[in-house]
mmCIF file of C-alpha atoms in Angstrom:
data_model
loop_
_atom_site.group_PDB
_atom_site.id
_atom_site.type_symbol
_atom_site.label_atom_id
_atom_site.label_comp_id
_atom_site.label_asym_id
_atom_site.label_seq_id
_atom_site.Cartn_x
_atom_site.Cartn_y
_atom_site.Cartn_z
ATOM 1 C CA MET N 1 62.989 149.950 111.460
ATOM 2 C CA ALA N 2 64.001 148.028 108.345
ATOM 3 C CA SER N 3 67.655 148.057 109.333
ATOM 4 C CA GLY N 4 66.742 146.785 112.808
ATOM 5 C CA ILE N 5 64.769 143.881 111.392
ATOM 6 C CA THR N 6 67.626 143.099 109.006
ATOM 7 C CA SER N 7 70.035 143.080 111.923
ATOM 8 C CA VAL N 8 67.861 140.640 113.870
ATOM 9 C CA LEU N 9 67.464 138.340 110.869
ATOM 10 C CA SER N 10 71.193 138.438 110.199
ATOM 11 C CA SER N 11 71.861 137.464 113.799
ATOM 12 C CA ARG N 12 69.449 134.563 113.484
ATOM 13 C CA LYS N 13 71.100 133.429 110.260
ATOM 14 C CA MET N 14 74.499 133.544 111.890
ATOM 15 C CA GLY N 15 73.184 131.508 114.796
ATOM 16 C CA ILE N 16 71.675 128.917 112.479
ATOM 17 C CA LEU N 17 74.871 128.708 110.416
ATOM 18 C CA ALA N 18 76.924 128.271 113.573
ATOM 19 C CA LEU N 19 74.633 125.469 114.729
ATOM 20 C CA VAL N 20 74.741 123.732 111.341
ATOM 21 C CA GLY N 21 78.507 124.133 111.250
ATOM 22 C CA SER N 22 78.980 122.576 114.675
ATOM 23 C CA LEU N 23 76.684 119.696 113.790
ATOM 24 C CA THR N 24 78.564 119.133 110.520
ATOM 25 C CA VAL N 25 81.933 119.118 112.259
ATOM 26 C CA GLY N 26 80.537 116.748 114.869
ATOM 27 C CA PHE N 27 79.277 114.417 112.158
ATOM 28 C CA PHE N 28 82.644 114.154 110.429
ATOM 29 C CA VAL N 29 84.580 113.855 113.680
ATOM 30 C CA ASN N 30 82.356 111.020 114.864
ATOM 31 C CA ARG N 31 81.649 109.399 111.491
ATOM 32 C CA LYS N 32 84.265 106.662 111.822
ATOM 33 C CA GLN N 33 83.021 105.683 115.251
ATOM 34 C CA TYR N 34 79.428 105.953 113.993
ATOM 35 C CA VAL N 35 80.104 103.634 111.069
ATOM 36 C CA ARG N 36 82.118 101.193 113.158
ATOM 37 C CA THR N 37 79.399 100.729 115.748
ATOM 38 C CA GLY N 38 76.564 100.668 113.219
ATOM 39 C CA VAL N 39 72.940 101.690 113.545
ATOM 40 C CA HIS N 40 70.841 99.842 116.121
ATOM 41 C CA VAL N 41 68.102 97.565 114.736
ATOM 42 C CA ARG N 42 65.156 96.726 116.973
ATOM 43 C CA ARG N 43 64.479 92.987 117.162
ATOM 44 C CA ILE N 44 61.529 91.101 118.649
ATOM 45 C CA TYR N 45 63.238 87.731 119.148
ATOM 46 C CA SER N 46 66.518 86.881 120.845
ATOM 47 C CA PRO N 47 69.696 86.195 118.840
ATOM 48 C CA SER N 48 69.529 82.493 119.782
ATOM 49 C CA ALA N 49 66.010 82.290 118.359
ATOM 50 C CA GLU N 50 67.149 83.923 115.100
ATOM 51 C CA TYR N 51 70.529 82.180 114.731
ATOM 52 C CA PRO N 52 70.630 80.242 111.417
ATOM 53 C CA ASP N 53 71.215 76.490 111.289
ATOM 54 C CA LEU N 54 74.582 76.142 109.538
ATOM 55 C CA ARG N 55 75.523 72.633 110.661
ATOM 56 C CA THR N 56 75.619 71.187 107.129
ATOM 57 C CA HIS N 57 77.071 74.281 105.449
ATOM 58 C CA ASN N 58 80.514 74.499 103.861
ATOM 59 C CA SER N 59 81.498 78.149 103.630
ATOM 60 C CA PHE N 60 83.904 80.560 105.270
ATOM 61 C CA MET N 61 80.944 82.425 106.742
ATOM 62 C CA ALA N 62 79.493 79.267 108.299
ATOM 63 C CA SER N 63 82.883 78.431 109.824
ATOM 64 C CA HIS N 64 83.114 81.731 111.673
ATOM 65 C CA LEU N 65 79.526 82.761 112.440
ATOM 66 C CA THR N 66 79.214 81.491 115.997
ATOM 67 C CA LEU N 67 76.185 82.355 118.103
ATOM 68 C CA ALA N 68 78.340 84.849 120.015
ATOM 69 C CA VAL N 69 79.363 86.650 116.821
ATOM 70 C CA TYR N 70 75.792 86.594 115.540
ATOM 71 C CA ALA N 71 74.491 88.018 118.826
ATOM 72 C CA LYS N 72 77.051 90.825 118.709
ATOM 73 C CA LEU N 73 76.190 91.885 115.152
ATOM 74 C CA CYS N 74 72.573 90.946 114.466
ATOM 75 C CA ASP N 75 71.086 94.141 115.905
ATOM 76 C CA LYS N 76 73.321 96.442 113.853
ATOM 77 C CA SER N 77 72.958 97.895 110.384
ATOM 78 C CA THR N 78 75.081 100.139 108.198
ATOM 79 C CA PRO N 79 74.006 103.784 107.808
ATOM 80 C CA ASN N 80 72.267 102.662 104.595
ATOM 81 C CA GLY N 81 70.214 100.065 106.505
ATOM 82 C CA TYR N 82 72.068 96.892 105.436
ATOM 83 C CA THR N 83 71.963 94.161 108.101
ATOM 84 C CA LEU N 84 73.944 91.066 109.032
ATOM 85 C CA ASP N 85 71.035 88.820 108.057
ATOM 86 C CA GLN N 86 71.022 90.324 104.579
ATOM 87 C CA ALA N 87 74.796 89.882 104.292
ATOM 88 C CA ILE N 88 74.711 86.162 105.170
ATOM 89 C CA GLN N 89 71.458 85.173 103.462
ATOM 90 C CA THR N 90 73.141 83.752 100.364
ATOM 91 C CA GLY N 91 75.289 81.507 102.589
ATOM 92 C CA VAL N 92 72.276 80.410 104.627
ATOM 93 C CA ASP N 93 70.240 79.549 101.532
ATOM 94 C CA ASN N 94 73.098 77.704 99.808
ATOM 95 C CA PRO N 95 74.891 75.095 101.975
ATOM 96 C CA GLY N 96 77.542 74.639 99.301
ATOM 97 C CA HIS N 97 79.419 71.625 97.998
ATOM 98 C CA PRO N 98 81.260 69.390 100.502
ATOM 99 C CA SER N 99 84.542 69.752 98.602
ATOM 100 C CA VAL N 100 84.232 73.388 97.501
ATOM 101 C CA MET N 101 84.532 76.112 100.127
ATOM 102 C CA SER N 102 82.395 79.115 99.212
ATOM 103 C CA VAL N 103 82.487 82.564 100.819
ATOM 104 C CA GLY N 104 78.879 82.572 101.997
ATOM 105 C CA MET N 105 78.278 86.312 102.390
ATOM 106 C CA VAL N 106 78.319 89.618 100.529
ATOM 107 C CA ALA N 107 78.545 93.321 101.340
ATOM 108 C CA GLY N 108 75.701 95.725 100.697
ATOM 109 C CA ASP N 109 77.793 98.870 100.842
ATOM 110 C CA GLU N 110 81.281 100.092 101.653
ATOM 111 C CA GLU N 111 80.433 100.396 105.353
ATOM 112 C CA SER N 112 79.465 96.696 105.613
ATOM 113 C CA TYR N 113 83.131 95.743 105.925
ATOM 114 C CA GLU N 114 83.452 98.011 109.003
ATOM 115 C CA VAL N 115 80.136 97.458 110.779
ATOM 116 C CA PHE N 116 80.352 93.665 110.399
ATOM 117 C CA ALA N 117 84.143 93.396 110.647
ATOM 118 C CA ASP N 118 83.872 90.689 113.338
ATOM 119 C CA ILE N 119 82.630 88.250 110.686
ATOM 120 C CA PHE N 120 84.074 89.757 107.493
ATOM 121 C CA ASN N 121 87.672 89.898 108.765
ATOM 122 C CA PRO N 122 88.034 86.173 109.602
ATOM 123 C CA VAL N 123 86.274 85.281 106.337
ATOM 124 C CA ILE N 124 88.749 87.503 104.472
ATOM 125 C CA ARG N 125 91.723 85.905 106.289
ATOM 126 C CA ASP N 126 90.604 82.394 105.341
ATOM 127 C CA ARG N 127 89.624 83.206 101.751
ATOM 128 C CA HIS N 128 92.800 85.164 101.071
ATOM 129 C CA ASN N 129 95.189 82.624 102.564
ATOM 130 C CA GLY N 130 96.132 84.446 105.735
ATOM 131 C CA TYR N 131 95.892 88.089 104.714
ATOM 132 C CA ASP N 132 95.002 89.987 107.894
ATOM 133 C CA PRO N 133 93.014 93.170 107.173
ATOM 134 C CA CYS N 134 93.629 94.364 110.731
ATOM 135 C CA THR N 135 97.428 94.492 110.408
ATOM 136 C CA MET N 136 98.309 94.321 106.700
ATOM 137 C CA LYS N 137 98.098 96.801 103.834
ATOM 138 C CA HIS N 138 97.246 96.058 100.222
ATOM 139 C CA SER N 139 99.554 97.201 97.410
ATOM 140 C CA THR N 140 98.595 98.359 93.919
ATOM 141 C CA ASP N 141 100.878 98.274 90.870
ATOM 142 C CA MET N 142 99.581 98.634 87.311
ATOM 143 C CA ASP N 143 102.912 99.163 85.544
ATOM 144 C CA SER N 144 102.537 96.615 82.739
ATOM 145 C CA SER N 145 106.162 97.121 81.637
ATOM 146 C CA LYS N 146 107.229 95.006 84.640
ATOM 147 C CA ILE N 147 105.643 91.851 83.188
ATOM 148 C CA ARG N 148 108.092 89.125 82.104
ATOM 149 C CA GLY N 149 107.101 86.962 79.156
ATOM 150 C CA GLY N 150 103.392 86.800 78.537
ATOM 151 C CA GLN N 151 103.171 85.148 75.111
ATOM 152 C CA PHE N 152 101.700 81.647 75.536
ATOM 153 C CA ASP N 153 101.957 78.704 73.145
ATOM 154 C CA GLU N 154 98.754 79.095 71.119
ATOM 155 C CA LYS N 155 98.585 75.376 70.426
ATOM 156 C CA TYR N 156 97.251 75.197 73.986
ATOM 157 C CA VAL N 157 95.984 78.687 74.922
ATOM 158 C CA LEU N 158 92.850 79.719 73.038
ATOM 159 C CA SER N 159 92.180 83.132 74.595
ATOM 160 C CA SER N 160 93.474 85.510 77.265
ATOM 161 C CA ARG N 161 91.587 87.868 79.545
ATOM 162 C CA VAL N 162 92.081 90.219 82.505
ATOM 163 C CA ARG N 163 89.164 91.678 84.434
ATOM 164 C CA THR N 164 88.484 93.598 87.595
ATOM 165 C CA GLY N 165 85.590 95.295 89.367
ATOM 166 C CA ARG N 166 85.136 98.849 90.540
ATOM 167 C CA SER N 167 82.465 100.398 92.787
ATOM 168 C CA ILE N 168 81.276 104.008 92.820
ATOM 169 C CA ARG N 169 81.779 105.545 96.267
ATOM 170 C CA GLY N 170 78.622 106.877 97.892
ATOM 171 C CA LEU N 171 76.226 104.426 96.217
ATOM 172 C CA SER N 172 75.084 101.099 97.708
ATOM 173 C CA LEU N 173 76.427 97.886 96.190
ATOM 174 C CA PRO N 174 74.103 95.675 94.060
ATOM 175 C CA PRO N 175 72.714 93.555 96.949
ATOM 176 C CA ALA N 176 71.321 96.683 98.631
ATOM 177 C CA CYS N 177 71.042 99.426 96.018
ATOM 178 C CA THR N 178 67.745 101.082 95.197
ATOM 179 C CA ARG N 179 66.481 101.431 91.636
ATOM 180 C CA ALA N 180 67.552 105.069 91.697
ATOM 181 C CA GLU N 181 71.077 104.186 92.873
ATOM 182 C CA ARG N 182 71.418 101.508 90.205
ATOM 183 C CA ARG N 183 70.349 103.961 87.518
ATOM 184 C CA GLU N 184 72.766 106.521 88.914
ATOM 185 C CA VAL N 185 75.624 104.008 88.594
ATOM 186 C CA GLU N 186 74.645 103.457 84.965
ATOM 187 C CA ARG N 187 74.461 107.198 84.288
ATOM 188 C CA VAL N 188 77.810 107.992 85.937
ATOM 189 C CA VAL N 189 79.713 105.157 84.262
ATOM 190 C CA VAL N 190 78.220 105.524 80.771
ATOM 191 C CA ASP N 191 78.836 109.276 80.909
ATOM 192 C CA ALA N 192 82.491 108.669 81.808
ATOM 193 C CA LEU N 193 82.992 105.950 79.182
ATOM 194 C CA GLY N 194 81.812 108.383 76.534
ATOM 195 C CA GLY N 195 85.126 110.199 76.980
ATOM 196 C CA LEU N 196 87.288 107.243 75.901
ATOM 197 C CA ARG N 197 89.233 107.853 72.685
ATOM 198 C CA GLY N 198 91.443 106.019 70.209
ATOM 199 C CA ASP N 199 91.202 102.228 70.161
ATOM 200 C CA LEU N 200 89.162 102.414 73.382
ATOM 201 C CA THR N 201 86.323 104.349 71.725
ATOM 202 C CA GLY N 202 83.110 102.362 71.985
ATOM 203 C CA LYS N 203 79.382 102.244 72.560
ATOM 204 C CA TYR N 204 77.000 101.311 75.375
ATOM 205 C CA PHE N 205 74.278 98.697 74.911
ATOM 206 C CA SER N 206 71.529 98.603 77.529
ATOM 207 C CA LEU N 207 70.017 95.156 78.113
ATOM 208 C CA THR N 208 66.603 96.773 77.811
ATOM 209 C CA GLN N 209 67.425 97.552 74.176
ATOM 210 C CA LEU N 210 68.930 94.173 73.234
ATOM 211 C CA THR N 211 66.780 91.284 72.036
ATOM 212 C CA ASP N 212 67.013 87.916 73.787
ATOM 213 C CA GLN N 213 68.835 86.568 70.735
ATOM 214 C CA GLU N 214 71.385 89.394 70.794
ATOM 215 C CA GLN N 215 71.998 88.908 74.510
ATOM 216 C CA GLN N 216 72.452 85.154 74.119
ATOM 217 C CA GLN N 217 74.929 85.619 71.276
ATOM 218 C CA LEU N 218 77.016 87.966 73.421
ATOM 219 C CA ILE N 219 76.881 85.414 76.260
ATOM 220 C CA ASP N 220 77.865 82.538 73.961
ATOM 221 C CA ASP N 221 80.793 84.585 72.645
ATOM 222 C CA HIS N 222 81.964 85.204 76.262
ATOM 223 C CA PHE N 223 81.414 88.970 76.023
ATOM 224 C CA LEU N 224 78.350 89.384 78.263
ATOM 225 C CA PHE N 225 77.499 88.187 81.769
ATOM 226 C CA ASN N 226 75.020 85.333 82.152
ATOM 227 C CA LYS N 227 71.353 85.868 82.904
ATOM 228 C CA PRO N 228 70.685 86.128 86.673
ATOM 229 C CA VAL N 229 69.808 82.520 87.455
ATOM 230 C CA SER N 230 72.673 81.632 89.808
ATOM 231 C CA PRO N 231 72.011 81.196 93.542
ATOM 232 C CA LEU N 232 74.421 84.060 94.245
ATOM 233 C CA MET N 233 72.486 86.525 92.100
ATOM 234 C CA ILE N 234 69.074 85.436 93.372
ATOM 235 C CA CYS N 235 69.684 84.938 97.103
ATOM 236 C CA THR N 236 71.640 88.185 97.458
ATOM 237 C CA ARG N 237 68.811 90.068 95.696
ATOM 238 C CA MET N 238 71.225 91.328 93.047
ATOM 239 C CA ALA N 239 68.803 90.160 90.343
ATOM 240 C CA ARG N 240 66.055 92.580 91.423
ATOM 241 C CA ASP N 241 64.430 94.645 88.653
ATOM 242 C CA TRP N 242 66.345 92.800 85.944
ATOM 243 C CA PRO N 243 67.320 94.071 83.360
ATOM 244 C CA ASP N 244 66.771 97.656 84.512
ATOM 245 C CA ALA N 245 69.975 99.760 84.327
ATOM 246 C CA ARG N 246 72.142 96.806 83.263
ATOM 247 C CA GLY N 247 74.232 96.737 80.144
ATOM 248 C CA ILE N 248 77.543 96.293 78.385
ATOM 249 C CA TRP N 249 79.914 98.825 76.870
ATOM 250 C CA HIS N 250 82.624 97.724 74.442
ATOM 251 C CA ASN N 251 85.028 99.149 71.908
ATOM 252 C CA SER N 252 84.643 98.312 68.225
ATOM 253 C CA GLU N 253 87.032 95.313 68.396
ATOM 254 C CA LYS N 254 85.377 93.965 71.564
ATOM 255 C CA THR N 255 88.783 93.782 73.225
ATOM 256 C CA PHE N 256 87.911 96.288 75.975
ATOM 257 C CA LEU N 257 84.559 95.912 77.722
ATOM 258 C CA VAL N 258 82.722 97.244 80.763
ATOM 259 C CA TRP N 259 79.793 95.431 82.378
ATOM 260 C CA ILE N 260 77.414 97.619 84.332
ATOM 261 C CA ASN N 261 75.349 96.566 87.365
ATOM 262 C CA GLU N 262 75.760 92.808 87.434
ATOM 263 C CA GLU N 263 77.491 91.508 90.607
ATOM 264 C CA ASP N 264 79.386 94.780 90.967
ATOM 265 C CA HIS N 265 78.769 98.333 89.829
ATOM 266 C CA THR N 266 81.263 97.727 87.037
ATOM 267 C CA ARG N 267 83.469 94.990 85.657
ATOM 268 C CA VAL N 268 86.289 96.235 83.424
ATOM 269 C CA ILE N 269 87.609 93.614 80.998
ATOM 270 C CA SER N 270 90.448 93.344 78.487
ATOM 271 C CA MET N 271 90.388 90.228 76.318
ATOM 272 C CA GLU N 272 91.349 88.748 72.966
ATOM 273 C CA LYS N 273 91.762 85.427 71.229
ATOM 274 C CA GLY N 274 95.167 83.793 71.399
ATOM 275 C CA GLY N 275 97.915 83.783 73.983
ATOM 276 C CA ASN N 276 99.250 87.332 74.190
ATOM 277 C CA MET N 277 98.598 87.970 77.874
ATOM 278 C CA LYS N 278 101.129 90.804 77.998
ATOM 279 C CA ARG N 279 99.218 92.818 75.392
ATOM 280 C CA VAL N 280 95.910 92.090 77.130
ATOM 281 C CA PHE N 281 97.322 93.360 80.434
ATOM 282 C CA GLU N 282 98.789 96.480 78.796
ATOM 283 C CA ARG N 283 95.364 97.354 77.377
ATOM 284 C CA PHE N 284 93.745 96.568 80.719
ATOM 285 C CA CYS N 285 96.044 98.932 82.619
ATOM 286 C CA SER N 286 95.833 101.844 80.192
ATOM 287 C CA GLY N 287 92.073 101.463 79.740
ATOM 288 C CA LEU N 288 91.263 101.136 83.443
ATOM 289 C CA GLN N 289 93.425 104.106 84.381
ATOM 290 C CA GLU N 290 91.659 106.214 81.756
ATOM 291 C CA VAL N 291 88.232 105.097 82.999
ATOM 292 C CA GLU N 292 89.174 106.064 86.568
ATOM 293 C CA ARG N 293 90.395 109.478 85.387
ATOM 294 C CA LEU N 294 87.132 110.121 83.529
ATOM 295 C CA VAL N 295 85.043 109.024 86.522
ATOM 296 C CA GLN N 296 86.994 111.406 88.757
ATOM 297 C CA GLU N 297 86.503 114.215 86.233
ATOM 298 C CA LYS N 298 82.758 113.795 86.753
ATOM 299 C CA GLY N 299 83.202 114.283 90.502
ATOM 300 C CA TRP N 300 83.056 110.630 91.576
ATOM 301 C CA GLU N 301 85.617 108.106 92.822
ATOM 302 C CA PHE N 302 86.014 104.367 93.296
ATOM 303 C CA MET N 303 85.692 102.698 96.705
ATOM 304 C CA TRP N 304 89.153 101.912 98.058
ATOM 305 C CA ASN N 305 91.072 101.732 101.307
ATOM 306 C CA GLU N 306 94.613 100.704 102.187
ATOM 307 C CA ARG N 307 93.582 97.593 104.136
ATOM 308 C CA LEU N 308 91.144 96.017 101.676
ATOM 309 C CA GLY N 309 92.150 97.617 98.393
ATOM 310 C CA TYR N 310 89.246 98.109 96.003
ATOM 311 C CA ILE N 311 85.891 97.428 97.657
ATOM 312 C CA LEU N 312 83.575 95.018 95.841
ATOM 313 C CA THR N 313 80.431 93.036 96.624
ATOM 314 C CA CYS N 314 82.023 89.650 97.341
ATOM 315 C CA PRO N 315 84.915 89.409 99.822
ATOM 316 C CA SER N 316 86.661 87.078 97.371
ATOM 317 C CA ASN N 317 87.231 90.023 95.016
ATOM 318 C CA LEU N 318 88.676 92.515 97.496
ATOM 319 C CA GLY N 319 92.131 93.912 96.811
ATOM 320 C CA THR N 320 92.847 94.150 93.120
ATOM 321 C CA GLY N 321 89.533 92.577 92.130
ATOM 322 C CA LEU N 322 91.668 91.148 89.342
ATOM 323 C CA ARG N 323 91.225 87.822 87.618
ATOM 324 C CA ALA N 324 93.727 87.092 84.864
ATOM 325 C CA GLY N 325 92.688 83.965 83.004
ATOM 326 C CA VAL N 326 93.240 81.883 79.911
ATOM 327 C CA HIS N 327 91.208 79.231 78.170
ATOM 328 C CA VAL N 328 93.730 76.430 77.872
ATOM 329 C CA THR N 329 93.442 72.868 76.556
ATOM 330 C CA LEU N 330 95.124 70.238 78.759
ATOM 331 C CA PRO N 331 93.824 66.780 77.751
ATOM 332 C CA HIS N 332 96.640 64.815 79.407
ATOM 333 C CA LEU N 333 97.309 66.886 82.510
ATOM 334 C CA SER N 334 93.617 67.194 83.347
ATOM 335 C CA LYS N 335 93.413 63.404 83.647
ATOM 336 C CA ASP N 336 96.421 63.260 85.976
ATOM 337 C CA SER N 337 95.609 62.854 89.672
ATOM 338 C CA ARG N 338 98.185 65.528 90.527
ATOM 339 C CA PHE N 339 96.454 68.265 88.506
ATOM 340 C CA ASP N 340 94.572 69.845 91.409
ATOM 341 C CA LYS N 341 97.622 69.789 93.691
ATOM 342 C CA ILE N 342 99.723 71.463 91.015
ATOM 343 C CA LEU N 343 97.114 74.199 90.680
ATOM 344 C CA ASP N 344 96.993 74.699 94.456
ATOM 345 C CA ASN N 345 100.763 75.054 94.736
ATOM 346 C CA LEU N 346 100.820 77.539 91.847
ATOM 347 C CA ARG N 347 97.986 79.566 93.450
ATOM 348 C CA LEU N 348 95.763 78.966 90.418
ATOM 349 C CA GLN N 349 92.128 77.901 90.121
ATOM 350 C CA LYS N 350 90.166 76.229 87.347
ATOM 351 C CA ARG N 351 86.660 76.856 86.050
ATOM 352 C CA GLY N 352 84.588 75.803 83.093
ATOM 353 C CA THR N 353 84.914 78.072 80.065
ATOM 354 C CA GLY N 354 81.307 79.195 80.524
ATOM 355 C CA GLY N 355 82.212 80.935 83.783
ATOM 356 C CA GLU N 356 81.894 80.145 87.470
ATOM 357 C CA ASP N 357 80.083 76.887 88.312
ATOM 358 C CA THR N 358 80.053 75.703 84.676
ATOM 359 C CA ALA N 359 81.186 72.312 83.388
ATOM 360 C CA PHE N 360 84.554 71.543 81.805
ATOM 361 C CA VAL N 361 84.243 70.849 78.077
ATOM 362 C CA ARG N 362 86.700 68.787 76.000
ATOM 363 C CA SER N 363 89.575 69.207 78.483
ATOM 364 C CA THR N 364 89.514 72.994 78.073
ATOM 365 C CA PHE N 365 89.698 75.014 81.286
ATOM 366 C CA ASP N 366 89.545 78.604 82.396
ATOM 367 C CA ILE N 367 92.703 78.892 84.518
ATOM 368 C CA SER N 368 93.205 82.038 86.605
ATOM 369 C CA ASN N 369 94.863 83.457 89.721
ATOM 370 C CA LEU N 370 93.403 82.383 93.051
ATOM 371 C CA ASP N 371 94.524 85.420 95.045
ATOM 372 C CA ARG N 372 93.224 88.994 94.841
ATOM 373 C CA LEU N 373 94.272 90.603 98.127
ATOM 374 C CA GLY N 374 97.786 91.259 99.448
ATOM 375 C CA GLN N 375 99.534 91.221 96.072
ATOM 376 C CA SER N 376 99.587 93.801 93.302
ATOM 377 C CA GLU N 377 98.077 93.495 89.835
ATOM 378 C CA VAL N 378 101.526 92.950 88.320
ATOM 379 C CA GLN N 379 102.316 90.161 90.787
ATOM 380 C CA GLN N 380 99.027 88.386 90.151
ATOM 381 C CA VAL N 381 99.325 88.507 86.361
ATOM 382 C CA GLN N 382 102.917 87.282 86.592
ATOM 383 C CA THR N 383 101.709 84.380 88.754
ATOM 384 C CA VAL N 384 99.291 83.382 85.993
ATOM 385 C CA ILE N 385 101.912 83.701 83.252
ATOM 386 C CA ASP N 386 104.467 81.586 85.120
ATOM 387 C CA GLY N 387 101.869 79.080 86.291
ATOM 388 C CA VAL N 388 100.189 78.523 82.923
ATOM 389 C CA ASN N 389 103.590 78.082 81.278
ATOM 390 C CA TYR N 390 104.325 75.366 83.860
ATOM 391 C CA LEU N 391 101.004 73.646 83.083
ATOM 392 C CA ILE N 392 101.790 73.695 79.368
ATOM 393 C CA GLU N 393 105.241 72.214 79.999
ATOM 394 C CA CYS N 394 103.601 69.432 82.038
ATOM 395 C CA GLU N 395 101.171 68.781 79.188
ATOM 396 C CA LYS N 396 104.037 68.510 76.701
ATOM 397 C CA LEU N 397 105.910 66.063 78.944
ATOM 398 C CA LEU N 398 102.833 63.869 79.348
ATOM 399 C CA GLU N 399 102.314 63.894 75.574
ATOM 400 C CA LYS N 400 105.779 62.321 75.279
ATOM 401 C CA GLY N 401 105.046 59.780 78.004
ATOM 402 C CA GLN N 402 107.412 61.457 80.457
ATOM 403 C CA ASP N 403 106.774 62.137 84.132
ATOM 404 C CA ILE N 404 105.948 65.477 85.717
ATOM 405 C CA LYS N 405 106.642 66.980 89.135
ATOM 406 C CA ILE N 406 104.457 68.802 91.604
ATOM 407 C CA PRO N 407 106.068 72.243 92.085
ATOM 408 C CA ALA N 408 106.835 73.606 95.532
ATOM 409 C CA PRO N 409 104.176 75.999 96.866
ATOM 410 C CA ILE N 410 104.915 79.557 95.802
ATOM 411 C CA SER N 411 105.354 82.274 98.407
ATOM 412 C CA ARG N 412 102.034 83.870 99.315
ATOM 413 C CA PHE N 413 103.125 87.361 100.414
ATOM 414 C CA LYS N 414 106.295 88.941 99.037
#
């Protein structure tokens, strides 16, 4: 009798396993199509009734979000529940500056770029100067030995820095993550960083354990991200639960740092005073590669695909996610009417030294690469090195009362 019962139970188990197996295979076979089409969201009102008023807005999102596109996407969500309205809310709430084109939208997870491709792809093409994610592939190259030059004149360059972002696959991005997901990001990354050795050995500091004075000092010294008061952080809901599961890790010299759970899951930064960009990039490459190895050892990986490169919250950071920048003093060139055109042709951008959307102080600028997608890390750092050297040469000529020239636009894709 017992053997008969066992036989029946075994048959049932086999049947259940077969059913589960077929369902699992079906899930993976259809996952791409499932993600691409999105999850249906029930809506009470018509798309035309819900369509946002973007007539006074200046952003890439506002330029491409027609009523037809909105109607096609507004009743979809990613498998994690992220919707089009959540993605565009920051661009709806912030019309932008008439002369500064903002992106106007963010991703809530890796799948956002697939489910809402009809709006993300044209935004990406415009922001990244023609890069077409439908037909082009992104290249990665972190061989720092290929860099030419890289030592700036320190009469002009005060500090050098290279940063990027990385996202943990399988966890929602900051605009959409739950408290548990955010804490999981912190746990995974801090656990991995604990394996760094040599001059990369460091310590993690949770914001919950730092006093306001300690945080402000780190911000003033350009080591820590600002407090979440910007429209981007607030309107995207990235500032929720602040400062829970946010923090900074750095080595003892504060030349290699990792931010956790600000705009992205992580920001990896190499920096130092002075003009040795080559050394900063060498440390960046070796440190980032070691961080990725340690993350993979823990059973995790970074979000990446061949079309978009590394996946990050803002479309502006897709690709390498890399921003190589210097704080450089240009009192003469900055007063020249050709300054902005020179920067455009060199594929460079300027910011205040306090970060994005901060004022310029005493003719000192944060100059960095404009492009992230379609060129490798080596190419982008070389663009900054060559471009900043050109700016310094212009400054020296103007100091002597001599004229300068606007350079020809550099090739976008090589």
